[in-house]
Coordinates of N, CA and C in Angstrom, one line a residue:
M211 N 15.0 -6.9 -5.4 CA 13.9 -5.7 -5.2 C 14.8 -4.7 -5.8
D212 N 14.0 -3.8 -6.8 CA 14.7 -2.6 -7.0 C 14.0 -1.6 -5.6
G213 N 14.8 -0.8 -5.5 CA 14.9 0.3 -4.5 C 14.8 -0.2 -3.0
V214 N 15.7 0.4 -2.2 CA 15.8 0.0 -0.5 C 14.6 1.2 0.6
G215 N 14.7 0.5 1.5 CA 14.0 1.2 2.3 C 12.9 0.5 3.0
S216 N 11.7 1.0 3.2 CA 10.4 0.3 3.6 C 10.1 -0.4 2.6
F217 N 9.7 -1.6 2.9 CA 8.9 -2.1 1.9 C 9.1 -2.4 0.5
G218 N 10.6 -2.0 0.1 CA 10.9 -1.5 -0.9 C 10.8 -0.3 -2.1
A219 N 10.5 0.4 -1.2 CA 10.7 2.0 -1.2 C 11.7 2.6 -0.6
G220 N 12.0 4.1 -1.2 CA 13.1 4.9 -0.7 C 12.3 5.6 0.5
R221 N 13.0 6.8 1.1 CA 12.4 7.4 1.9 C 11.2 8.3 1.7
A222 N 10.7 8.6 2.7 CA 9.0 8.8 2.4 C 9.2 10.3 1.7
G223 N 8.6 10.9 0.8 CA 8.4 12.2 0.6 C 9.6 12.1 -0.5
A224 N 10.2 11.3 -1.0 CA 11.6 11.4 -1.8 C 10.6 11.9 -3.5
E225 N 11.3 12.4 -4.1 CA 10.6 12.7 -5.6 C 10.4 11.7 -6.7
F226 N 9.2 11.7 -6.8 CA 8.9 10.4 -7.7 C 9.3 10.6 -9.1
D227 N 10.2 9.2 -9.8 CA 10.8 9.2 -11.1 C 9.8 8.2 -11.9
L228 N 9.4 8.9 -13.1 CA 8.1 7.8 -13.5 C 8.8 6.9 -14.8
I229 N 10.3 7.3 -15.1 CA 10.7 6.5 -16.1 C 11.2 5.4 -15.6
S230 N 11.7 5.4 -14.0 CA 12.3 4.4 -13.3 C 10.9 3.5 -12.9
F231 N 10.0 4.1 -12.7 CA 8.9 3.7 -12.3 C 8.0 2.4 -13.5
I232 N 8.3 3.0 -14.6 CA 7.9 2.4 -15.7 C 8.8 1.1 -15.9
Q233 N 10.0 1.3 -15.8 CA 10.6 0.1 -16.0 C 10.9 -0.7 -15.2
Q234 N 10.2 -0.6 -13.9 CA 10.1 -1.5 -12.9 C 9.0 -2.9 -13.2
P235 N 9.7 -4.1 -12.9 CA 9.1 -5.4 -13.5 C 7.4 -5.3 -12.8
Q236 N 7.2 -4.7 -11.5 CA 5.8 -5.0 -11.2 C 4.9 -4.0 -11.8
T237 N 5.7 -2.9 -12.5 CA 4.5 -2.2 -13.3 C 4.2 -2.7 -14.8
I238 N 5.4 -3.6 -15.4 CA 5.4 -4.2 -16.3 C 4.3 -5.5 -16.6
L239 N 4.2 -6.1 -15.1 CA 3.6 -6.9 -14.9 C 1.9 -6.3 -14.8
R240 N 2.1 -5.2 -14.3 CA 0.4 -4.6 -13.7 C -0.3 -4.4 -15.2
I241 N 1.0 -3.7 -16.3 CA 0.2 -3.2 -17.5 C -0.3 -4.4 -18.2
L242 N 0.8 -5.3 -18.1 CA 0.0 -6.8 -19.0 C -1.0 -7.2 -18.3
A243 N -1.3 -7.5 -17.0 CA -2.5 -7.9 -16.1 C -3.7 -6.8 -16.6
W244 N -3.6 -5.8 -17.0 CA -4.5 -4.9 -17.1 C -5.5 -5.1 -18.7
I245 N -4.2 -5.4 -19.5 CA -4.5 -5.6 -20.8 C -5.1 -6.7 -21.4
F246 N -4.6 -8.1 -20.5 CA -5.3 -9.5 -20.4 C -6.4 -9.3 -20.0
S247 N -6.6 -8.9 -18.9 CA -8.2 -8.7 -18.3 C -9.5 -7.9 -19.4
M248 N -8.9 -6.8 -20.1 CA -9.7 -6.0 -20.6 C -10.0 -6.9 -21.9
V249 N -8.9 -7.9 -22.3 CA -9.4 -8.9 -23.4 C -10.4 -9.8 -23.0
V250 N -10.4 -10.0 -22.0 CA -11.0 -11.2 -21.6 C -12.4 -10.9 -21.5
F251 N -12.7 -10.1 -21.1 CA -14.3 -9.4 -20.8 C -14.5 -9.1 -21.5
G252 N -13.5 -8.1 -22.3 CA -14.2 -7.5 -23.8 C -14.7 -8.5 -25.1
S253 N -13.8 -9.5 -24.9 CA -14.2 -10.3 -25.8 C -15.8 -11.4 -25.8
I254 N -15.8 -11.3 -24.4 CA -17.0 -12.3 -24.3 C -18.3 -11.2 -24.3
I255 N -18.0 -9.8 -23.6 CA -18.9 -9.4 -23.9 C -19.3 -8.7 -25.4
N256 N -18.7 -8.5 -26.2 CA -18.6 -8.6 -27.6 C -19.0 -9.4 -28.6
E257 N -18.5 -10.7 -28.4 CA -18.8 -11.3 -29.6 C -19.0 -13.2 -28.7
G258 N -19.3 -12.7 -27.2 CA -19.6 -14.3 -26.5 C -20.6 -14.6 -26.2
Y259 N -21.9 -13.9 -26.8 CA -23.1 -14.3 -26.9 C -23.6 -14.7 -28.7
V260 N -24.3 -15.5 -28.7 CA -24.9 -15.7 -30.0 C -26.4 -16.2 -30.0
N261 N -27.0 -15.9 -31.0 CA -28.7 -16.6 -31.2 C -28.5 -17.4 -32.0
V262 N -29.2 -19.0 -32.0 CA -29.2 -19.7 -32.7 C -30.8 -20.2 -33.1
G263 N -31.6 -19.6 -34.1 CA -32.4 -19.8 -34.4 C -33.9 -19.5 -33.6
S264 N -33.4 -18.1 -32.9 CA -34.3 -17.6 -31.9 C -33.4 -16.2 -31.6
E265 N -34.6 -15.4 -30.9 CA -33.7 -14.1 -30.7 C -33.0 -14.2 -29.4
I266 N -33.2 -15.1 -28.7 CA -32.5 -15.5 -27.0 C -30.9 -15.6 -27.5
L267 N -30.2 -15.1 -26.8 CA -28.8 -14.9 -26.7 C -28.4 -15.8 -25.7
H268 N -27.2 -16.7 -26.5 CA -26.7 -18.1 -25.8 C -25.0 -18.0 -25.5
C269 N -24.7 -18.1 -24.6 CA -23.3 -17.9 -24.2 C -22.5 -19.0 -25.4
V270 N -21.6 -18.7 -25.9 CA -20.7 -19.5 -26.6 C -19.9 -20.7 -25.9
F271 N -20.2 -20.3 -24.5 CA -19.5 -21.9 -23.9 C -20.4 -22.6 -23.6
N272 N -20.9 -23.6 -24.7 CA -22.0 -24.5 -24.0 C -23.3 -24.2 -23.6
K273 N -23.4 -22.4 -24.3 CA -24.9 -22.3 -23.7 C -25.0 -22.2 -22.1
N274 N -23.8 -22.3 -21.5 CA -23.4 -21.9 -20.1 C -23.3 -20.3 -19.7
N275 N -24.8 -19.8 -19.4 CA -24.4 -18.3 -19.4 C -23.2 -17.9 -17.9
D276 N -23.4 -19.2 -17.0 CA -22.4 -18.9 -16.2 C -21.3 -18.8 -15.8
A277 N -20.6 -19.5 -17.5 CA -19.1 -19.0 -18.0 C -19.0 -17.8 -18.5
C278 N -19.7 -17.2 -19.2 CA -19.8 -16.2 -19.8 C -19.5 -14.9 -18.5
N279 N -20.8 -15.1 -17.4 CA -20.7 -14.0 -16.4 C -19.8 -14.1 -15.5
Y280 N -18.9 -15.3 -15.4 CA -18.0 -15.9 -14.7 C -16.5 -14.9 -15.3
G281 N -16.5 -15.3 -16.4 CA -15.3 -14.5 -17.0 C -15.3 -13.2 -17.2
I282 N -16.9 -12.4 -17.4 CA -16.7 -11.0 -17.5 C -16.4 -10.2 -16.3
T283 N -17.0 -11.1 -15.4 CA -16.8 -10.7 -13.5 C -15.4 -10.4 -13.1
I284 N -14.8 -11.9 -13.4 CA -13.6 -11.8 -12.9 C -12.4 -10.8 -14.0
G285 N -12.7 -10.8 -15.1 CA -12.1 -9.8 -16.2 C -12.2 -8.3 -15.3
L286 N -13.5 -8.4 -15.3 CA -13.8 -6.6 -15.1 C -13.3 -5.8 -13.9
I287 N -13.6 -7.1 -12.8 CA -12.6 -6.7 -11.7 C -11.4 -6.5 -11.6
A288 N -10.7 -7.5 -12.4 CA -9.1 -7.2 -12.5 C -8.6 -6.1 -13.1
F289 N -9.6 -5.5 -14.0 CA -9.2 -4.4 -14.7 C -9.4 -3.5 -13.9
L290 N -10.2 -3.5 -13.4 CA -10.3 -1.8 -12.0 C -9.7 -2.2 -11.3
A291 N -9.2 -3.3 -10.3 CA -8.3 -3.8 -9.7 C -6.7 -3.5 -10.2
C292 N -6.5 -3.4 -11.1 CA -5.0 -2.8 -11.9 C -4.4 -1.8 -11.9
I293 N -6.0 -0.7 -12.3 CA -5.9 0.5 -12.1 C -5.9 1.0 -10.5
F294 N -6.4 0.8 -9.7 CA -6.2 0.7 -8.1 C -4.9 0.7 -7.7
F295 N -4.3 -0.6 -8.0 CA -3.1 -0.8 -7.8 C -1.9 -0.2 -8.2
F296 N -2.1 0.2 -9.6 CA -1.1 0.9 -10.2 C -0.8 2.8 -9.8
V297 N -2.1 3.2 -9.2 CA -2.1 4.3 -8.5 C -1.4 4.2 -7.5
L298 N -1.7 3.0 -6.6 CA -1.4 2.8 -5.2 C 0.3 3.0 -5.5
D299 N 1.0 2.1 -6.4 CA 2.3 1.9 -6.5 C 2.8 3.4 -6.9
M300 N 2.2 4.2 -7.8 CA 2.9 5.6 -7.9 C 2.6 6.1 -6.3
K301 N 1.7 6.3 -5.6 CA 1.7 7.1 -4.2 C 2.6 6.3 -3.1
F302 N 3.0 5.2 -3.4 CA 3.5 4.1 -2.3 C 4.7 5.1 -1.7
Q303 N 5.4 5.7 -2.6 CA 6.8 6.1 -1.7 C 6.6 7.4 -1.0
Q304 N 5.2 7.8 -1.3 CA 4.6 9.3 -0.7 C 3.9 8.9 0.6
I305 N 3.5 7.6 1.3 CA 2.8 7.4 2.3 C 4.3 6.9 3.6
S306 N 4.1 7.8 4.2 CA 5.2 8.1 5.3 C 4.9 7.3 6.4
S307 N 3.8 6.5 6.8 CA 3.8 5.8 8.0 C 3.8 4.0 7.7
V308 N 5.0 3.5 8.3 CA 5.0 2.2 8.2 C 4.0 1.4 8.4
K309 N 3.0 1.5 8.9 CA 2.1 0.8 9.1 C 1.2 0.5 7.7
D310 N 1.0 1.9 7.4 CA 0.4 2.0 6.3 C 0.5 1.2 4.9
R311 N 2.1 1.6 5.0 CA 2.7 0.8 3.9 C 3.1 -0.9 4.0
K312 N 2.7 -1.3 5.5 CA 2.5 -2.8 5.5 C 1.6 -3.3 5.2
K313 N -0.1 -2.5 5.4 CA -1.3 -3.0 5.0 C -1.4 -2.6 3.6
A314 N -1.0 -1.8 2.6 CA -0.7 -2.1 1.1 C -0.5 -2.9 0.6
V315 N 0.8 -3.1 1.3 CA 1.6 -4.6 0.7 C 0.8 -6.1 1.2
L316 N 0.5 -6.1 2.1 CA -0.7 -7.0 2.3 C -2.0 -7.2 1.9
L317 N -2.2 -6.1 1.4 CA -3.6 -6.2 0.7 C -3.4 -6.6 -0.6
E318 N -2.0 -6.3 -1.2 CA -1.8 -6.8 -2.9 C -1.3 -8.0 -2.9
I319 N -0.7 -8.6 -1.6 CA -0.6 -9.9 -1.1 C -1.8 -10.7 -1.5
G320 N -2.8 -10.4 -0.9 CA -3.8 -11.0 -0.3 C -4.9 -10.9 -2.1
F321 N -4.9 -9.8 -2.7 CA -5.6 -10.0 -3.6 C -5.0 -10.6 -5.1
S322 N -3.5 -10.3 -5.2 CA -3.1 -10.5 -6.2 C -2.9 -12.7 -6.3
G323 N -3.0 -12.7 -5.0 CA -2.9 -14.2 -4.9 C -4.4 -15.1 -5.2
L324 N -5.3 -14.3 -4.5 CA -6.7 -15.0 -4.8 C -6.9 -14.8 -6.2
W325 N -6.7 -13.7 -7.2 CA -7.1 -13.6 -8.2 C -6.0 -14.4 -9.3
T326 N -5.1 -15.2 -8.7 CA -4.1 -15.9 -9.8 C -4.9 -17.6 -9.6
F327 N -5.5 -17.4 -8.2 CA -6.6 -18.6 -7.8 C -7.7 -18.6 -9.0
L328 N -8.1 -17.2 -9.0 CA -9.4 -17.4 -9.9 C -9.5 -17.4 -11.3
W329 N -8.1 -17.0 -11.7 CA -7.7 -16.8 -13.2 C -7.6 -18.4 -13.5
F330 N -6.9 -19.1 -12.5 CA -6.9 -20.7 -13.1 C -8.4 -21.3 -13.4
V331 N -9.0 -21.2 -11.9 CA -10.3 -21.6 -12.5 C -11.4 -20.8 -13.5
S332 N -10.5 -19.6 -14.2 CA -11.4 -19.3 -15.2 C -11.2 -20.2 -16.5
F333 N -9.9 -20.3 -16.5 CA -9.2 -21.0 -17.3 C -9.7 -22.6 -17.5
C334 N -9.8 -23.1 -16.4 CA -10.3 -24.7 -16.0 C -11.8 -24.5 -16.9
F335 N -12.7 -23.6 -16.1 CA -14.0 -23.3 -16.5 C -14.3 -23.2 -18.4
L336 N -13.6 -22.3 -18.6 CA -14.0 -22.1 -20.1 C -13.3 -23.4 -21.0
V337 N -12.2 -23.6 -20.8 CA -11.7 -24.7 -21.3 C -13.0 -25.9 -21.4
N338 N -13.3 -26.2 -20.1 CA -14.2 -27.4 -20.1 C -15.3 -27.3 -20.7
Q339 N -15.9 -25.7 -20.6 CA -17.6 -26.1 -21.4 C -17.2 -25.5 -22.8
W340 N -15.7 -25.4 -23.4 CA -15.4 -24.7 -24.9 C -15.5 -26.2 -25.2
Q341 N -14.7 -27.2 -24.6 CA -14.9 -28.6 -25.1 C -16.1 -29.3 -25.3
R342 N -17.5 -28.9 -24.4 CA -18.7 -29.5 -24.4 C -19.2 -28.8 -25.8
T343 N -18.7 -27.8 -26.0 CA -19.7 -27.1 -27.3 C -20.0 -27.7 -28.4
R344 N -20.9 -28.0 -28.8 CA -20.9 -28.8 -30.3 C -20.9 -27.8 -31.3
P345 N -20.8 -28.0 -32.4 CA -20.7 -27.4 -33.6 C -21.7 -26.5 -34.3
D346 N -22.9 -27.4 -33.7 CA -24.1 -26.9 -34.0 C -24.3 -25.6 -33.7
D347 N -24.0 -25.6 -32.0 CA -24.6 -24.6 -31.6 C -23.5 -23.0 -31.8
L348 N -22.8 -23.3 -32.9 CA -21.7 -22.1 -33.5 C -22.2 -22.2 -34.8
P349 N -23.6 -21.9 -35.3 CA -23.2 -22.1 -36.8 C -22.1 -21.0 -37.5
M350 N -21.3 -21.3 -38.6 CA -20.5 -20.8 -39.2 C -19.4 -20.3 -38.3
N351 N -19.4 -20.8 -37.2 CA -17.9 -20.6 -36.1 C -18.3 -19.3 -35.5
Q352 N -19.1 -19.0 -35.4 CA -20.0 -17.5 -35.0 C -19.5 -17.7 -33.3
G353 N -18.6 -16.5 -32.8 CA -18.1 -16.2 -31.6 C -16.9 -17.4 -31.4
A354 N -16.4 -18.2 -31.9 CA -15.4 -18.9 -31.9 C -13.9 -18.0 -31.1
D355 N -13.8 -17.6 -32.2 CA -12.3 -16.4 -32.1 C -12.8 -15.8 -30.5
A356 N -13.7 -15.3 -30.1 CA -13.6 -14.9 -28.9 C -13.7 -15.6 -28.0
A357 N -14.3 -16.7 -28.1 CA -13.8 -17.8 -26.7 C -12.7 -18.3 -26.7
R358 N -12.2 -18.4 -27.9 CA -10.2 -18.6 -28.0 C -9.5 -17.6 -27.6
A359 N -10.0 -16.6 -27.4 CA -9.6 -15.4 -27.0 C -9.4 -15.4 -25.6
A360 N -10.7 -15.2 -25.0 CA -10.9 -15.5 -23.5 C -10.3 -16.6 -22.7
I361 N -10.2 -17.7 -23.6 CA -9.3 -18.9 -22.8 C -8.1 -18.7 -22.8
A362 N -7.8 -18.1 -24.0 CA -5.9 -17.9 -23.8 C -5.5 -16.7 -22.8
F363 N -6.3 -15.4 -23.2 CA -5.6 -14.6 -22.0 C -6.0 -14.5 -20.6
S364 N -7.0 -15.5 -20.7 CA -7.3 -16.3 -18.8 C -6.0 -17.1 -18.5
F365 N -5.4 -18.0 -19.6 CA -4.3 -18.7 -19.4 C -3.5 -17.8 -18.9
F366 N -2.9 -16.6 -19.7 CA -1.5 -15.7 -19.7 C -1.8 -14.9 -18.1
S367 N -2.8 -14.9 -17.8 CA -3.5 -13.7 -16.6 C -2.9 -14.9 -15.5
I368 N -2.7 -16.0 -15.6 CA -2.3 -16.6 -14.1 C -1.0 -16.3 -14.1
F369 N -0.2 -16.4 -14.9 CA 0.7 -16.2 -14.7 C 1.9 -14.5 -14.2
T370 N 0.9 -13.5 -14.9 CA 0.8 -12.2 -14.5 C 0.6 -11.6 -13.3
W371 N -0.2 -12.4 -12.9 CA -1.0 -12.6 -11.1 C 0.0 -13.4 -10.4
A372 N 0.3 -14.3 -11.0 CA 1.3 -14.9 -10.0 C 2.4 -14.3 -9.8
G373 N 3.0 -13.6 -10.9 CA 4.2 -12.8 -10.7 C 4.2 -11.6 -10.0
L374 N 2.8 -11.1 -10.1 CA 2.5 -10.0 -8.8 C 2.8 -10.3 -8.0
T375 N 2.0 -11.3 -7.4 CA 2.2 -12.1 -5.9 C 3.4 -12.3 -5.7
V376 N 4.3 -12.8 -6.2 CA 5.6 -12.8 -5.8 C 6.3 -11.7 -5.5
R377 N 6.3 -10.6 -6.7 CA 6.7 -9.3 -6.4 C 6.2 -8.3 -5.3
A378 N 5.2 -8.9 -4.8 CA 4.2 -8.5 -3.5 C 5.1 -9.2 -2.2
V379 N 5.2 -10.3 -2.4 CA 6.0 -11.0 -1.3 C 7.4 -10.7 -1.0
Q380 N 7.9 -10.4 -2.1 CA 9.2 -10.0 -1.6 C 9.1 -8.3 -1.4
K381 N 8.6 -7.7 -1.6 CA 8.3 -6.6 -1.1 C 7.8 -6.6 0.9
Y382 N 7.2 -7.6 1.3 CA 7.2 -7.5 2.1 C 8.3 -8.3 2.9
L383 N 8.9 -9.3 2.6 CA 10.1 -9.7 3.0 C 11.0 -8.7 3.4
L384 N 11.0 -7.7 2.6 CA 12.3 -6.8 2.8 C 12.2 -6.0 4.0
G385 N 10.9 -6.0 4.6 CA 10.9 -5.3 5.7 C 11.3 -3.9 5.2
T386 N 11.7 -3.2 7.0 CA 11.4 -1.4 6.9 C 12.6 -1.2 7.1
D387 N 13.6 -0.2 7.2 CA 14.6 0.1 7.1 C 14.4 1.5 8.6
M388 N 14.7 1.5 9.5 CA 13.6 2.4 10.4 C 14.3 3.7 10.7
S389 N 15.7 3.2 10.0 CA 16.5 4.8 10.1 C 15.7 5.8 9.0
L390 N 15.1 5.4 8.2 CA 14.4 6.0 7.2 C 13.4 7.0 8.0
F391 N 12.9 6.8 9.0 CA 11.1 7.1 9.7 C 11.6 7.9 10.8
T392 N 11.3 8.6 11.2 CA 10.9 9.6 12.2 C 9.8 8.6 13.6
T393 N 9.9 9.2 14.6 CA 8.6 8.3 15.5 C 7.7 8.7 14.8
E394 N 7.1 9.9 14.6 CA 6.2 10.2 13.9 C 5.7 9.4 12.9
H395 N 6.7 9.1 11.8 CA 6.5 8.1 10.7 C 6.0 6.7 11.3
V396 N 6.7 6.5 12.2 CA 6.4 5.0 12.4 C 5.1 4.8 13.1
D397 N 4.6 5.6 14.4 CA 3.3 5.0 14.8 C 2.4 6.0 14.3
G398 N 2.1 7.0 13.6 CA 1.7 8.1 13.2 C 1.3 8.9 14.0
N399 N 1.8 9.3 15.1 CA 1.6 9.9 16.5 C 2.7 11.3 16.5
Q400 N 2.4 12.5 16.9 CA 3.3 13.4 17.2 C 4.2 12.8 18.1
P401 N 6.0 13.2 17.7 CA 7.0 13.1 19.0 C 6.9 13.6 20.3
I402 N 7.0 12.8 21.1 CA 7.0 13.2 22.5 C 8.3 13.9 22.8
Q403 N 8.3 14.9 23.4 CA 10.0 15.4 23.7 C 10.1 15.0 25.2
P404 N 11.1 14.7 25.8 CA 11.3 14.3 27.1 C 11.5 15.8 28.2
F405 N 11.1 15.4 29.3 CA 11.3 17.1 30.0 C 12.4 16.6 30.3
P406 N 13.1 17.7 30.9 CA 14.6 17.7 31.6 C 14.3 17.4 32.9
T407 N 15.4 16.3 32.9 CA 15.6 15.6 34.1 C 16.1 16.5 35.4
I408 N 15.4 16.6 36.9 CA 16.0 17.3 37.5 C 16.5 16.5 39.0
P409 N 17.6 16.8 39.1 CA 18.2 15.8 40.5 C 17.4 15.8 41.7
A410 N 17.3 14.7 42.2 CA 16.3 14.3 43.3 C 16.8 15.6 44.7
T411 N 18.3 14.9 44.7 CA 18.4 15.9 46.2 C 19.6 16.8 45.4
E412 N 19.8 18.0 46.6 CA 20.4 19.2 46.0 C 22.1 18.5 46.5
P413 N 22.9 19.2 45.6 CA 24.4 18.8 46.4 C 24.7 19.6 47.8
T414 N 25.1 19.0 48.6 CA 25.4 19.4 50.1 C 26.7 20.4 49.7
D415 N 27.5 20.2 49.3 CA 28.9 20.6 49.3 C 29.0 21.3 48.2
A416 N 28.6 22.8 47.9 CA 28.3 23.8 46.9 C 29.6 24.3 46.4
Y417 N 31.2 24.2 47.3 CA 32.1 24.9 47.5 C 33.2 23.7 47.6
Q418 N 34.2 24.3 47.1 CA 35.6 23.5 47.5 C 35.8 23.4 48.6
S419 N 35.9 24.5 49.4 CA 36.3 24.9 50.5 C 35.0 26.0 51.0
P420 N 34.9 25.8 52.8 CA 34.4 27.0 53.0 C 34.4 28.7 52.7
P421 N 33.8 29.7 52.3 CA 34.5 31.0 51.9 C 34.9 31.6 53.0
F422 N 36.0 32.6 53.2 CA 36.3 33.2 54.3 C 36.6 32.5 55.5
T423 N 37.0 31.9 55.5 CA 37.8 31.3 56.7 C 39.1 31.2 57.0
E424 N 39.8 31.4 57.9 CA 40.7 31.6 58.5 C 41.4 30.4 59.7
K425 N 42.5 29.7 59.4 CA 43.0 29.0 60.3 C 43.6 29.6 61.7
P426 N 43.3 29.0 62.7 CA 43.5 29.5 63.8 C 44.8 29.4 64.1
D427 N 45.4 30.6 64.9 CA 46.8 30.6 65.4 C 46.9 29.9 67.0
P428 N 47.8 28.5 66.7 CA 48.1 28.1 67.9 C 49.0 29.0 69.1
N429 N 49.6 29.7 68.7 CA 50.2 30.7 69.6 C 49.6 32.0 70.2
A430 N 48.3 32.3 70.0 CA 47.6 33.2 69.8 C 47.0 33.1 71.6
P431 N 46.8 33.8 72.5 CA 46.1 33.9 73.7 C 44.7 33.4 73.4
T432 N 44.4 32.6 74.4 CA 43.3 32.2 74.5 C 42.4 33.3 75.7
Y433 N 41.6 33.4 74.9 CA 40.4 34.3 75.5 C 39.2 33.7 76.4
Q434 N 39.2 33.7 77.5 CA 38.2 33.6 78.4 C 37.4 34.6 79.2
V435 N 35.9 34.1 79.3 CA 34.8 34.8 79.5 C 35.0 35.0 80.8
P436 N 35.0 36.4 81.4 CA 35.1 36.9 82.8 C 34.0 36.5 83.5
I437 N 33.8 36.3 84.9 CA 32.9 35.9 85.6 C 33.2 36.7 86.4
Y438 N 31.5 37.3 86.7 CA 31.3 38.5 87.7 C 30.7 37.6 88.9

């Protein structure tokens, strides 16, 4: 993984480098996934419906509107999700809380993994319906190019989203370097300053020796108290 620190990013608050960000494999995969999803739902919306002998529009995939609706829905959500995660990638290094970074990475793993599976379903579904489409349903091969484009880019999307899932898992496995964060960054709370410790008992011997003490003279006469 590129970058060091918490979940593949450097120290929180570091300056954002646009050139390095664009050159990251994750950013390249994100842009490709964004373009592929736009091609899928754009092709179906523009040329995925035809009318044969009537004013009613039918889906080019075996007249199955569910096939067209599925491709449009998956592609449109993927298109919007790419924008969301692209912005999140740009702001990721500015996230100071380790817990928030972990949540963002887990969200990316879950969504990318799910959409990898949904793109696989989309590819299989569209291929199946396209194989069942009769030539009579598409006079002059109307809408065929759009159908093939949707199928092809659904297939390409499987690998781009799978790559994004792998990159997100790698970020999660990197974990975090706790030395890059203070206590405030880790748990989101203000650091608590400890109180100074006070000794339980006061020292009994404050001086090395008692002050102003004289040693008794053994030869001096003993003073006795007079008896009255």
